[in-house]
Short mmCIF file of C-alpha atoms in Angstrom, two decimals:
data_model
loop_
_atom_site.label_atom_id
_atom_site.label_comp_id
_atom_site.label_asym_id
_atom_site.label_seq_id
_atom_site.Cartn_x
_atom_site.Cartn_y
_atom_site.Cartn_z
CA UNK A 289 -55.54 -75.44 -35.83
CA UNK A 290 -58.24 -76.77 -33.14
CA UNK A 291 -62.01 -77.56 -34.20
CA UNK A 292 -63.19 -74.85 -32.47
CA UNK A 293 -60.72 -72.56 -33.74
CA UNK A 294 -61.16 -73.53 -37.16
CA UNK A 295 -65.57 -71.82 -36.98
CA UNK A 296 -64.20 -68.47 -35.85
CA UNK A 297 -61.87 -68.32 -38.51
CA UNK A 298 -65.02 -70.43 -40.74
CA UNK A 299 -67.34 -67.50 -38.75
CA UNK A 300 -65.05 -64.48 -39.44
CA UNK A 301 -64.39 -65.59 -43.12
CA UNK A 302 -68.23 -66.18 -43.51
CA UNK A 303 -69.14 -62.58 -41.61
CA UNK A 304 -66.43 -60.64 -44.00
CA UNK A 305 -67.88 -62.21 -47.08
CA UNK A 306 -71.76 -60.92 -45.52
CA UNK A 307 -71.19 -57.68 -44.68
CA UNK A 308 -68.32 -57.49 -48.06
CA UNK A 309 -71.65 -57.98 -50.36
CA UNK A 310 -73.76 -55.74 -48.25
CA UNK A 311 -71.12 -52.81 -48.93
CA UNK A 312 -70.74 -53.31 -52.05
CA UNK A 313 -74.43 -52.84 -52.28
CA UNK A 314 -74.83 -49.99 -49.63
CA UNK A 315 -71.55 -47.99 -52.17
CA UNK A 316 -72.77 -49.33 -55.21
CA UNK A 317 -76.16 -47.83 -54.97
CA UNK A 318 -75.31 -44.72 -53.65
CA UNK A 319 -72.81 -44.33 -56.33
CA UNK A 320 -75.73 -44.83 -58.79
CA UNK A 321 -74.15 -48.15 -60.56
CA UNK A 322 -76.57 -50.85 -59.66
CA UNK A 323 -79.51 -49.12 -61.17
CA UNK A 324 -82.25 -48.62 -58.78
CA UNK A 325 -84.69 -50.28 -61.19
CA UNK A 326 -82.82 -53.19 -61.29
CA UNK A 327 -81.23 -54.36 -57.62
CA UNK A 328 -83.03 -51.31 -55.38
CA UNK A 329 -81.10 -49.54 -52.65
CA UNK A 330 -80.88 -50.13 -49.31
CA UNK A 331 -83.08 -47.73 -47.84
CA UNK A 332 -86.04 -48.43 -50.42
CA UNK A 333 -86.04 -51.93 -49.39
CA UNK A 334 -86.27 -50.96 -45.57
CA UNK A 335 -89.03 -48.31 -46.45
CA UNK A 336 -90.82 -51.75 -48.18
CA UNK A 337 -90.18 -53.22 -44.71
CA UNK A 338 -91.73 -50.39 -42.94
CA UNK A 339 -94.62 -50.41 -45.44
CA UNK A 340 -96.15 -54.03 -45.34
CA UNK A 341 -95.11 -54.10 -41.36
CA UNK A 342 -97.12 -51.64 -40.79
CA UNK A 343 -99.55 -50.44 -43.61
CA UNK A 344 -99.92 -54.12 -45.13
CA UNK A 345 -99.27 -55.00 -48.80
CA UNK A 346 -100.98 -56.78 -51.21
CA UNK A 347 -104.13 -57.38 -49.32
CA UNK A 348 -101.97 -57.77 -45.94
CA UNK A 349 -99.46 -57.31 -43.36
CA UNK A 350 -96.25 -58.45 -43.74
CA UNK A 351 -97.04 -61.49 -40.70
CA UNK A 352 -99.73 -61.95 -41.81
CA UNK A 353 -98.41 -62.99 -45.28
CA UNK A 354 -95.83 -64.19 -43.10
CA UNK A 355 -98.17 -66.44 -41.10
CA UNK A 356 -100.31 -67.79 -44.19
CA UNK A 357 -97.51 -69.21 -46.08
CA UNK A 358 -96.15 -70.80 -42.80
CA UNK A 359 -99.99 -72.67 -42.26
CA UNK A 360 -100.33 -73.99 -45.95
CA UNK A 361 -96.80 -75.73 -45.67
CA UNK A 362 -97.05 -77.23 -42.27
CA UNK A 363 -100.52 -78.73 -42.96
CA UNK A 364 -99.17 -80.16 -46.59
CA UNK A 365 -96.04 -81.07 -44.76
CA UNK A 366 -97.45 -83.37 -41.88
CA UNK A 367 -100.17 -84.22 -43.55
CA UNK A 368 -97.35 -85.68 -46.35
CA UNK A 369 -95.20 -87.05 -43.64
CA UNK A 370 -97.88 -88.95 -41.36
CA UNK A 371 -98.72 -91.03 -44.35
CA UNK A 372 -95.69 -90.78 -46.90
CA UNK A 373 -93.42 -91.91 -43.11
CA UNK A 374 -95.72 -94.83 -42.52
CA UNK A 375 -95.52 -95.93 -45.99
CA UNK A 376 -92.17 -95.64 -46.61
CA UNK A 377 -91.55 -97.64 -43.69
CA UNK A 378 -93.59 -100.13 -44.09
CA UNK A 379 -92.43 -100.98 -47.80
CA UNK A 380 -88.65 -101.61 -46.84
CA UNK A 381 -89.94 -103.63 -43.86
CA UNK A 382 -92.42 -105.84 -46.49
CA UNK A 383 -90.96 -107.25 -49.11
CA UNK A 384 -95.97 -108.40 -50.23
CA UNK A 385 -95.75 -103.77 -49.82
CA UNK A 386 -93.22 -102.98 -51.88
CA UNK A 387 -94.05 -105.41 -54.77
CA UNK A 388 -98.25 -103.93 -54.29
CA UNK A 389 -96.61 -100.53 -53.80
CA UNK A 390 -93.82 -100.38 -55.25
CA UNK A 391 -95.39 -100.10 -59.16
CA UNK A 392 -98.00 -97.32 -58.63
CA UNK A 393 -95.52 -95.26 -56.47
CA UNK A 394 -92.40 -95.70 -59.48
CA UNK A 395 -95.34 -93.57 -61.46
CA UNK A 396 -96.34 -91.12 -59.05
CA UNK A 397 -92.50 -90.39 -58.33
CA UNK A 398 -91.23 -88.29 -61.31
CA UNK A 399 -94.00 -86.11 -61.78
CA UNK A 400 -92.72 -82.73 -60.39
CA UNK A 401 -94.85 -81.06 -57.73
CA UNK A 402 -96.23 -78.08 -60.06
CA UNK A 403 -97.21 -80.07 -62.77
CA UNK A 404 -100.68 -80.99 -60.06
CA UNK A 405 -101.09 -77.08 -59.94
CA UNK A 406 -103.68 -77.37 -62.08
CA UNK A 407 -105.92 -80.41 -61.50
CA UNK A 408 -105.51 -78.92 -58.33
CA UNK A 409 -107.39 -75.93 -59.13
CA UNK A 410 -109.67 -77.73 -61.26
CA UNK A 411 -110.55 -80.58 -57.86
CA UNK A 412 -110.55 -77.73 -55.36
CA UNK A 413 -110.57 -74.14 -56.81
CA UNK A 414 -107.85 -71.29 -56.08
CA UNK A 415 -107.82 -71.83 -52.59
CA UNK A 416 -105.97 -72.91 -49.68
CA UNK A 417 -107.41 -75.56 -49.42
CA UNK A 418 -105.23 -76.86 -53.60
CA UNK A 419 -102.44 -74.92 -52.77
CA UNK A 420 -102.13 -77.84 -49.66
CA UNK A 421 -102.48 -80.24 -51.91
CA UNK A 422 -99.64 -79.23 -54.51
CA UNK A 423 -97.33 -79.84 -51.18
CA UNK A 424 -98.96 -82.53 -50.04
CA UNK A 425 -97.56 -83.89 -53.43
CA UNK A 426 -93.82 -82.04 -52.94
CA UNK A 427 -93.24 -83.65 -49.35
CA UNK A 428 -94.17 -86.84 -49.87
CA UNK A 429 -92.13 -88.66 -52.77
CA UNK A 430 -89.28 -88.32 -50.55
CA UNK A 431 -91.24 -88.43 -47.13
CA UNK A 432 -91.93 -92.18 -49.09
CA UNK A 433 -88.12 -92.50 -50.59
CA UNK A 434 -85.89 -91.66 -47.65
CA UNK A 435 -88.34 -93.81 -45.05
CA UNK A 436 -88.32 -96.66 -47.57
CA UNK A 437 -84.26 -95.89 -47.96
CA UNK A 438 -84.32 -95.67 -43.26
CA UNK A 439 -85.23 -98.78 -43.00
CA UNK A 440 -83.00 -100.95 -45.34
CA UNK A 441 -80.02 -99.24 -44.64
CA UNK A 442 -80.45 -101.17 -41.12
CA UNK A 443 -77.76 -103.15 -40.86
CA UNK A 444 -78.72 -107.00 -41.49
CA UNK A 445 -77.14 -108.25 -38.55
CA UNK A 446 -78.70 -106.06 -36.03
CA UNK A 447 -81.87 -107.73 -37.16
CA UNK A 448 -80.75 -111.05 -36.84
CA UNK A 449 -79.17 -109.68 -32.95
CA UNK A 450 -83.42 -108.94 -32.85
CA UNK A 451 -84.44 -111.86 -33.73
CA UNK A 452 -81.70 -114.39 -31.69
CA UNK A 453 -82.66 -111.84 -28.62
CA UNK A 454 -86.11 -113.60 -28.79
CA UNK A 455 -87.51 -109.82 -29.79
CA UNK A 456 -91.52 -109.96 -30.99
CA UNK A 457 -92.91 -108.54 -33.77
CA UNK A 458 -93.82 -105.36 -32.21
CA UNK A 459 -90.85 -104.55 -30.49
CA UNK A 460 -88.22 -105.06 -32.97
CA UNK A 461 -90.69 -102.87 -35.49
CA UNK A 462 -90.37 -100.20 -32.85
CA UNK A 463 -87.73 -100.74 -30.65
CA UNK A 464 -85.13 -101.32 -33.75
CA UNK A 465 -86.65 -100.81 -36.78
CA UNK A 466 -88.01 -96.80 -36.26
CA UNK A 467 -85.30 -95.67 -34.46
CA UNK A 468 -82.47 -97.54 -37.17
CA UNK A 469 -84.74 -95.85 -39.96
CA UNK A 470 -84.80 -92.34 -38.83
CA UNK A 471 -81.76 -90.53 -39.32
CA UNK A 472 -82.66 -91.25 -43.18
CA UNK A 473 -85.94 -90.32 -42.33
CA UNK A 474 -85.18 -87.39 -41.02
CA UNK A 475 -82.87 -86.22 -44.62
CA UNK A 476 -86.25 -87.40 -46.39
CA UNK A 477 -88.54 -84.75 -43.90
CA UNK A 478 -85.49 -82.18 -44.97
CA UNK A 479 -85.98 -82.30 -48.54
CA UNK A 480 -89.35 -82.45 -48.37
CA UNK A 481 -89.78 -79.27 -46.30
CA UNK A 482 -88.02 -78.00 -48.65
CA UNK A 483 -89.49 -78.70 -51.70
CA UNK A 484 -92.72 -77.59 -49.56
CA UNK A 485 -91.46 -73.92 -49.86
CA UNK A 486 -91.06 -73.93 -52.51
CA UNK A 487 -94.07 -75.68 -54.31
CA UNK A 488 -95.83 -72.73 -52.29
CA UNK A 489 -94.48 -69.95 -54.25
CA UNK A 490 -95.18 -70.76 -57.06
CA UNK A 491 -98.80 -71.95 -55.69
CA UNK A 492 -99.28 -68.57 -54.32
CA UNK A 493 -97.72 -66.56 -57.39
CA UNK A 494 -100.62 -68.32 -59.64
CA UNK A 495 -103.58 -67.57 -57.23
CA UNK A 496 -103.28 -66.24 -53.90
CA UNK A 497 -105.24 -63.92 -51.24
CA UNK A 498 -102.97 -63.41 -49.16
CA UNK A 499 -99.67 -65.47 -48.92
CA UNK A 500 -95.50 -63.99 -49.02
CA UNK A 501 -96.01 -65.67 -53.13
CA UNK A 502 -99.02 -63.53 -53.35
CA UNK A 503 -96.51 -60.19 -51.49
CA UNK A 504 -94.09 -61.50 -54.87
CA UNK A 505 -96.85 -62.06 -57.56
CA UNK A 506 -98.00 -58.37 -56.92
CA UNK A 507 -93.79 -56.96 -56.61
CA UNK A 508 -93.79 -58.11 -59.39
CA UNK A 509 -97.14 -56.55 -61.44
CA UNK A 510 -96.55 -53.82 -59.40
CA UNK A 511 -92.57 -53.15 -60.93
CA UNK A 512 -91.54 -52.15 -56.68
CA UNK A 513 -88.62 -54.35 -56.69
CA UNK A 514 -88.08 -53.24 -52.96
CA UNK A 515 -90.32 -55.46 -52.02
CA UNK A 516 -90.53 -57.96 -54.56
CA UNK A 517 -86.81 -58.10 -53.05
CA UNK A 518 -88.77 -57.95 -49.07
CA UNK A 519 -90.82 -60.80 -49.85
CA UNK A 520 -87.66 -62.88 -51.33
CA UNK A 521 -85.98 -62.19 -47.72
CA UNK A 522 -89.23 -63.20 -46.19
CA UNK A 523 -89.21 -66.76 -47.18
CA UNK A 524 -85.91 -67.50 -46.99
CA UNK A 525 -86.83 -66.56 -43.38
CA UNK A 526 -90.03 -68.48 -42.52
CA UNK A 527 -87.47 -71.48 -44.24
CA UNK A 528 -84.76 -71.12 -42.36
CA UNK A 529 -86.99 -71.65 -39.32
CA UNK A 530 -88.50 -74.62 -40.18
CA UNK A 531 -85.51 -76.11 -40.84
CA UNK A 532 -83.94 -74.68 -38.27
CA UNK A 533 -87.35 -76.08 -36.05
CA UNK A 534 -86.52 -79.61 -37.39
CA UNK A 535 -82.77 -79.83 -36.44
CA UNK A 536 -84.20 -78.76 -33.16
CA UNK A 537 -86.45 -81.95 -33.83
CA UNK A 538 -83.85 -84.35 -35.36
CA UNK A 539 -81.60 -83.61 -32.67
CA UNK A 540 -84.13 -84.40 -29.50
CA UNK A 541 -85.32 -87.49 -31.25
CA UNK A 542 -81.84 -89.13 -32.04
CA UNK A 543 -79.88 -88.70 -28.28
CA UNK A 544 -77.74 -91.06 -29.28
CA UNK A 545 -76.19 -89.11 -31.72
CA UNK A 546 -74.19 -86.44 -29.93
CA UNK A 547 -72.17 -84.85 -30.52
CA UNK B 181 -75.73 -131.09 -32.89
CA UNK B 182 -75.22 -131.73 -36.45
CA UNK B 183 -76.28 -135.04 -38.10
CA UNK B 184 -74.38 -134.77 -41.70
CA UNK B 185 -75.16 -131.42 -42.30
CA UNK B 186 -74.87 -129.75 -45.56
CA UNK B 187 -75.56 -126.78 -46.87
CA UNK B 188 -75.26 -125.56 -50.42
CA UNK B 189 -75.83 -121.62 -51.97
CA UNK B 190 -76.65 -120.98 -55.24
CA UNK B 191 -74.62 -117.99 -56.99
CA UNK B 192 -75.23 -116.97 -61.10
CA UNK B 193 -77.83 -120.06 -60.21
CA UNK B 194 -74.94 -122.90 -60.07
CA UNK B 195 -75.62 -124.85 -56.59
CA UNK B 196 -72.25 -123.68 -54.47
CA UNK B 197 -72.03 -126.35 -51.95
CA UNK B 198 -70.72 -124.67 -48.67
CA UNK B 199 -71.11 -127.84 -46.45
CA UNK B 200 -70.63 -131.19 -46.75
CA UNK B 201 -71.61 -134.02 -44.49
CA UNK B 202 -70.62 -132.16 -40.69
CA UNK B 203 -71.95 -134.20 -38.24
CA UNK B 204 -70.60 -133.65 -34.36
CA UNK B 205 -72.20 -132.93 -31.05
CA UNK B 206 -71.60 -130.17 -28.48
CA UNK B 207 -71.59 -131.94 -25.48
CA UNK B 208 -74.02 -130.19 -21.99
CA UNK B 209 -71.67 -127.17 -20.38
CA UNK B 210 -68.72 -127.86 -23.08
CA UNK B 211 -67.54 -125.23 -24.56
CA UNK B 212 -66.21 -126.79 -28.62
CA UNK B 213 -64.25 -124.43 -31.04
CA UNK B 214 -64.49 -125.17 -34.64
CA UNK B 215 -61.19 -123.52 -36.88
CA UNK B 216 -60.95 -123.68 -40.17
CA UNK B 217 -59.68 -121.87 -43.25
CA UNK B 218 -62.19 -118.79 -44.46
CA UNK B 219 -64.55 -119.92 -46.58
CA UNK B 220 -64.89 -123.74 -44.69
CA UNK B 221 -68.31 -122.70 -43.85
CA UNK B 222 -68.08 -122.54 -40.10
CA UNK B 223 -69.95 -119.41 -39.37
CA UNK B 224 -72.29 -121.41 -41.74
CA UNK B 225 -72.31 -124.21 -38.59
CA UNK B 226 -73.07 -121.74 -36.45
CA UNK B 227 -75.63 -119.72 -38.44
CA UNK B 228 -77.83 -122.33 -38.82
CA UNK B 229 -77.28 -124.43 -35.14
CA UNK B 230 -78.74 -120.28 -34.65
CA UNK B 231 -81.71 -120.86 -36.98
CA UNK B 232 -79.97 -117.99 -38.98
CA UNK B 233 -80.62 -120.71 -41.66
CA UNK B 234 -80.85 -124.06 -42.69
CA UNK B 235 -79.52 -127.35 -43.54
CA UNK B 236 -80.09 -128.49 -46.99
CA UNK B 237 -80.51 -131.87 -45.65
CA UNK B 238 -79.50 -133.99 -42.87
CA UNK B 239 -80.38 -131.52 -39.69
CA UNK B 240 -79.29 -129.60 -36.21
CA UNK B 241 -80.75 -130.26 -33.03
CA UNK B 242 -80.22 -128.13 -29.60
CA UNK B 243 -81.30 -130.71 -26.31
CA UNK B 244 -83.02 -132.90 -29.30
CA UNK B 245 -85.49 -130.60 -30.79
CA UNK B 246 -85.29 -129.44 -34.95
CA UNK B 247 -83.81 -125.65 -35.15
CA UNK B 248 -86.80 -124.15 -36.18
CA UNK B 249 -85.55 -120.21 -36.01
CA UNK B 250 -83.82 -117.98 -34.33
CA UNK B 251 -84.19 -117.79 -29.92
CA UNK B 252 -82.89 -116.77 -27.14
CA UNK B 253 -82.75 -119.99 -25.24
CA UNK B 254 -79.17 -120.14 -28.52
CA UNK B 255 -77.56 -116.29 -27.30
CA UNK B 256 -75.54 -114.94 -30.67
CA UNK B 257 -72.20 -112.46 -30.36
CA UNK B 258 -71.17 -111.42 -33.67
CA UNK B 259 -67.96 -110.32 -34.91
CA UNK B 260 -69.77 -106.60 -35.30
CA UNK B 261 -71.08 -106.79 -31.98
CA UNK B 262 -74.26 -105.99 -32.78
CA UNK B 263 -75.07 -103.84 -30.36
CA UNK B 264 -78.61 -101.41 -31.01
CA UNK B 265 -77.05 -97.56 -31.33
CA UNK B 266 -79.42 -96.25 -30.09
CA UNK B 267 -79.81 -97.80 -26.91
CA UNK B 268 -77.26 -97.34 -23.93
CA UNK B 269 -75.73 -99.83 -22.92
CA UNK B 270 -78.35 -100.86 -20.30
CA UNK B 271 -81.01 -100.81 -22.11
CA UNK B 272 -78.71 -102.92 -25.18
CA UNK B 273 -78.66 -105.46 -21.77
CA UNK B 274 -81.91 -105.12 -21.02
CA UNK B 275 -83.62 -105.85 -24.27
CA UNK B 276 -83.66 -109.90 -24.54
CA UNK B 277 -85.25 -109.77 -20.94
CA UNK B 278 -88.03 -107.66 -21.90
CA UNK B 279 -88.56 -109.30 -25.02
CA UNK B 280 -89.07 -112.17 -22.27
CA UNK B 281 -91.37 -109.81 -20.34
CA UNK B 282 -89.15 -110.80 -16.88
CA UNK B 283 -90.62 -108.11 -15.14
CA UNK B 284 -88.80 -105.41 -14.41
CA UNK B 285 -87.25 -106.04 -11.03
CA UNK B 286 -85.35 -108.72 -11.47
CA UNK B 287 -84.43 -107.44 -15.23
CA UNK B 288 -82.02 -105.14 -12.62
CA UNK B 289 -81.23 -107.26 -10.76
CA UNK B 290 -79.95 -109.28 -13.03
CA UNK B 291 -77.93 -106.62 -15.37
CA UNK B 292 -76.66 -105.44 -12.02
CA UNK B 293 -74.84 -108.08 -11.97
CA UNK B 294 -73.44 -108.85 -15.47
CA UNK B 295 -72.45 -104.97 -15.64
CA UNK B 296 -70.67 -105.96 -12.17
CA UNK B 297 -69.36 -109.58 -13.99
CA UNK B 298 -68.18 -107.78 -17.42
CA UNK B 299 -66.74 -105.02 -15.32
CA UNK B 300 -69.37 -102.32 -17.57
CA UNK B 301 -70.25 -101.03 -13.79
CA UNK B 302 -70.32 -97.14 -14.80
CA UNK B 303 -71.21 -97.78 -18.73
CA UNK B 304 -74.95 -98.25 -18.36
CA UNK B 305 -75.83 -95.29 -19.34
CA UNK B 306 -73.44 -94.53 -22.29
CA UNK B 307 -74.09 -95.14 -25.50
CA UNK B 308 -72.11 -98.20 -27.53
CA UNK B 309 -70.41 -96.12 -30.07
CA UNK B 310 -68.96 -93.87 -26.65
CA UNK B 311 -67.18 -97.46 -26.05
CA UNK B 312 -64.28 -99.02 -27.38
CA UNK B 313 -64.34 -102.04 -29.15
CA UNK B 314 -63.58 -104.03 -26.46
CA UNK B 315 -65.81 -102.28 -24.46
CA UNK B 316 -68.52 -103.15 -26.89
CA UNK B 317 -68.08 -106.88 -27.55
CA UNK B 318 -68.43 -106.74 -23.46
CA UNK B 319 -71.69 -105.65 -24.08
CA UNK B 320 -72.62 -107.55 -26.57
CA UNK B 321 -71.17 -110.74 -24.71
CA UNK B 322 -73.33 -109.87 -20.98
CA UNK B 323 -75.89 -108.96 -23.80
CA UNK B 324 -75.60 -112.63 -24.50
CA UNK B 325 -75.15 -113.72 -21.01
CA UNK B 326 -77.75 -112.28 -19.43
CA UNK B 327 -80.02 -114.70 -20.88
CA UNK B 328 -78.73 -117.04 -19.10
CA UNK B 329 -78.80 -119.30 -22.62
CA UNK B 330 -78.24 -122.86 -23.17
CA UNK B 331 -76.33 -122.65 -25.73
CA UNK B 332 -74.11 -119.80 -26.42
CA UNK B 333 -73.37 -119.63 -30.01
CA UNK B 334 -70.20 -117.15 -30.44
CA UNK B 335 -69.16 -115.89 -34.35
CA UNK B 336 -65.39 -114.57 -34.40
CA UNK B 337 -66.14 -112.11 -31.33
CA UNK B 338 -62.64 -111.15 -30.59
CA UNK B 339 -61.78 -111.04 -34.47
CA UNK B 340 -62.32 -107.20 -34.67
CA UNK B 341 -60.32 -106.27 -31.29
CA UNK B 342 -56.65 -105.47 -31.52
CA UNK B 343 -54.52 -108.14 -30.38
CA UNK B 344 -54.03 -106.20 -26.67
CA UNK B 345 -57.64 -106.06 -26.35
CA UNK B 346 -58.57 -109.73 -27.76
CA UNK B 347 -56.12 -111.54 -25.33
CA UNK B 348 -57.68 -109.50 -22.44
CA UNK B 349 -60.59 -110.59 -23.67
CA UNK B 350 -60.04 -114.52 -23.92
CA UNK B 351 -58.50 -115.08 -21.05
CA UNK B 352 -62.13 -113.01 -19.08
CA UNK B 353 -63.43 -114.90 -21.35
CA UNK B 354 -62.07 -118.41 -19.79
CA UNK B 355 -63.00 -117.11 -15.92
CA UNK B 356 -66.33 -116.46 -16.61
CA UNK B 357 -66.88 -120.67 -18.60
CA UNK B 358 -64.55 -121.47 -15.64
CA UNK B 359 -67.15 -119.99 -12.79
CA UNK B 360 -70.28 -120.78 -15.06
CA UNK B 361 -69.52 -122.63 -17.50
CA UNK B 362 -71.65 -122.84 -20.41
CA UNK B 363 -72.51 -124.83 -23.68
CA UNK B 364 -70.41 -122.54 -26.49
CA UNK B 365 -69.98 -123.60 -30.15
CA UNK B 366 -67.23 -120.62 -30.95
CA UNK B 367 -65.93 -120.25 -34.28
CA UNK B 368 -62.30 -119.09 -34.70
CA UNK B 369 -59.77 -119.09 -37.64
CA UNK B 370 -57.46 -118.63 -35.03
CA UNK B 371 -55.40 -121.95 -33.22
CA UNK B 372 -53.60 -120.20 -30.64
CA UNK B 373 -57.49 -119.02 -29.45
CA UNK B 374 -59.38 -122.13 -30.19
CA UNK B 375 -56.74 -124.26 -28.01
CA UNK B 376 -56.33 -121.95 -24.81
CA UNK B 377 -60.56 -121.32 -24.32
CA UNK B 378 -61.40 -124.52 -25.50
CA UNK B 379 -62.80 -128.24 -24.40
CA UNK B 380 -62.71 -129.26 -27.56
CA UNK B 381 -61.53 -128.03 -31.27
CA UNK B 382 -63.29 -128.88 -34.21
CA UNK B 383 -61.20 -128.47 -37.60
CA UNK B 384 -62.30 -127.98 -40.92
CA UNK B 385 -61.34 -129.34 -44.30
CA UNK B 386 -62.20 -125.58 -47.22
CA UNK B 387 -64.79 -125.85 -49.58
CA UNK B 388 -66.64 -127.12 -49.16
CA UNK B 389 -66.33 -127.52 -45.44
CA UNK B 390 -66.13 -130.74 -43.89
CA UNK B 391 -65.02 -132.20 -40.25
CA UNK B 392 -61.48 -132.44 -40.32
CA UNK B 393 -61.16 -134.33 -37.29
CA UNK B 394 -61.84 -133.83 -33.86
CA UNK B 395 -59.57 -132.29 -30.54
CA UNK B 396 -59.99 -132.36 -27.66
CA UNK B 397 -57.98 -130.03 -25.77
CA UNK B 398 -60.01 -131.04 -22.02
CA UNK B 399 -58.02 -133.35 -21.09
CA UNK B 400 -54.49 -132.37 -21.40
CA UNK B 401 -55.61 -128.37 -19.99
CA UNK B 402 -56.99 -130.95 -16.43
CA UNK B 403 -53.80 -132.84 -16.86
CA UNK B 404 -51.35 -129.93 -17.22
CA UNK B 405 -53.81 -127.99 -15.29
CA UNK B 406 -53.87 -125.04 -17.58
CA UNK B 407 -56.04 -123.22 -15.56
CA UNK B 408 -53.38 -122.03 -12.47
CA UNK B 409 -51.60 -119.73 -15.18
CA UNK B 410 -53.57 -116.22 -14.78
CA UNK B 411 -52.47 -115.02 -18.50
CA UNK B 412 -52.64 -116.44 -21.26
CA UNK B 413 -48.50 -116.69 -22.35
CA UNK B 414 -47.98 -118.78 -19.72
CA UNK B 415 -50.71 -121.21 -20.59
CA UNK B 416 -49.40 -121.10 -24.04
CA UNK B 417 -45.63 -121.63 -23.21
CA UNK B 418 -46.41 -124.91 -21.72
CA UNK B 419 -45.10 -127.97 -24.27
CA UNK B 420 -48.67 -129.12 -23.89
CA UNK B 421 -49.90 -126.22 -26.14
CA UNK B 422 -47.50 -126.54 -27.99
CA UNK B 423 -48.34 -130.05 -29.19
CA UNK B 424 -51.54 -129.26 -29.56
CA UNK B 425 -51.50 -126.16 -31.27
CA UNK B 426 -48.83 -127.99 -33.93
CA UNK B 427 -51.00 -131.14 -34.43
CA UNK B 428 -54.62 -128.85 -34.99
CA UNK B 429 -51.86 -126.23 -37.45
CA UNK B 430 -50.36 -129.46 -39.93
CA UNK B 431 -53.94 -130.91 -40.24
CA UNK B 432 -54.96 -127.72 -41.41
CA UNK B 433 -52.15 -127.51 -43.18
CA UNK B 434 -52.55 -131.41 -44.44
CA UNK B 435 -55.58 -130.27 -46.03
CA UNK B 436 -54.68 -126.65 -47.95
CA UNK B 437 -51.88 -129.26 -50.14
CA UNK B 438 -54.20 -131.37 -50.77
CA UNK B 439 -57.07 -128.51 -51.06
CA UNK B 440 -54.75 -127.32 -53.97
CA UNK B 441 -54.17 -130.68 -55.61
CA UNK B 442 -56.70 -131.50 -56.42
CA UNK B 443 -57.62 -129.24 -60.09
#
């Protein structure tokens, strides 16, 4: 089978599975085999979607919740990456930097990001700043680790070749170290982004005025499973969208990896 | 030039001698090949000339000056090509010139000449992974030649290529070094390759590596006029070639026998 035919086959199978699940959902709900209190029928979910999109729910319209969550993730993510990637690369490049920074980092690393929530609230209150801080912690650790590993993964003979060519230090950092580390840096960004969304939802569940986590929380309080489902799908979409953007950026940043 | 160079490594806290009292000189514009069994320290020799490693005792000098580190006047061609995957062929060749601070116009001129010479003219914008192994090593050689280095150091540059490609590359290297003779230190474990390419062959004994003998090839090559043959198999067919090859083989075999006799 050719690669193209194989891909088409996989796509067909995958679509069939999703359609089958949707059919089970529709038929099961219509036939009352699935209790609506546990899992709402498609019509109810649609009604909930229209309600939150048009009239609003949990103190905001769907797009407000959506945008608010995306912004918080973006702030935390960008701030974490801006600090984490250079720090990780520095640790990968310089033994001295590694000796100084690594012990502190090892101490920080095993703390689950969610464990920072109480402290973040004490420091910054219940507002957005505390959530951004927690998201920052969640994204920081994978950024550092993978940037560090990225620099270390560069084949030693490439560095030797650069030194033999007489490449000055600044050029070596910019044109050998950085692009050499990039594949693993992006792996780190991907993991960071996932961690951001997990943390955001948890943070907003605990206390928020707007945001998708808040929408989920309100849906839980109101025992409104259809709305909870809308919230879950929205979180998945937002996360998927950001990951897709990252993938696009990755292809742009590493044109030499073209398929 | 190597003067009584000794190099010891440490393994599990134990000193392991790699090279013992190695002395030899590569003359200006001379092509010297080092042959020896694996682990005889021939790559260590090259790395010390490159300034990537340093002798435990003795000295390595190039042009009268001690080697203190790597530099573009001693360009290295590695067995694993060591091309930068994120740079195009052109950018790979350009990299060292930019490191030297050579102006764009001159860079373009020198790179164009080098691409032409190595048969890479249409591949400037390709990335290394799009090229075959032979083409990749051409790029690596072009990247060294373009710097116009005083000394070229080649560490089994054709070792990772398939047999047919290797032969083509060997023939091209011979042509290249007849057109434009350089001071070359060439590491190989292939006796044929050494005799075919080099002016003199340094034969080494196994660990700790020592120089066994230096075999003169240039005199025989000139006397028998090997260069009138285009193809490597015609040169290798010459009685004089076979005799040299056999002599080096015997040297390598003898020392192997003495090495196994030792407890």
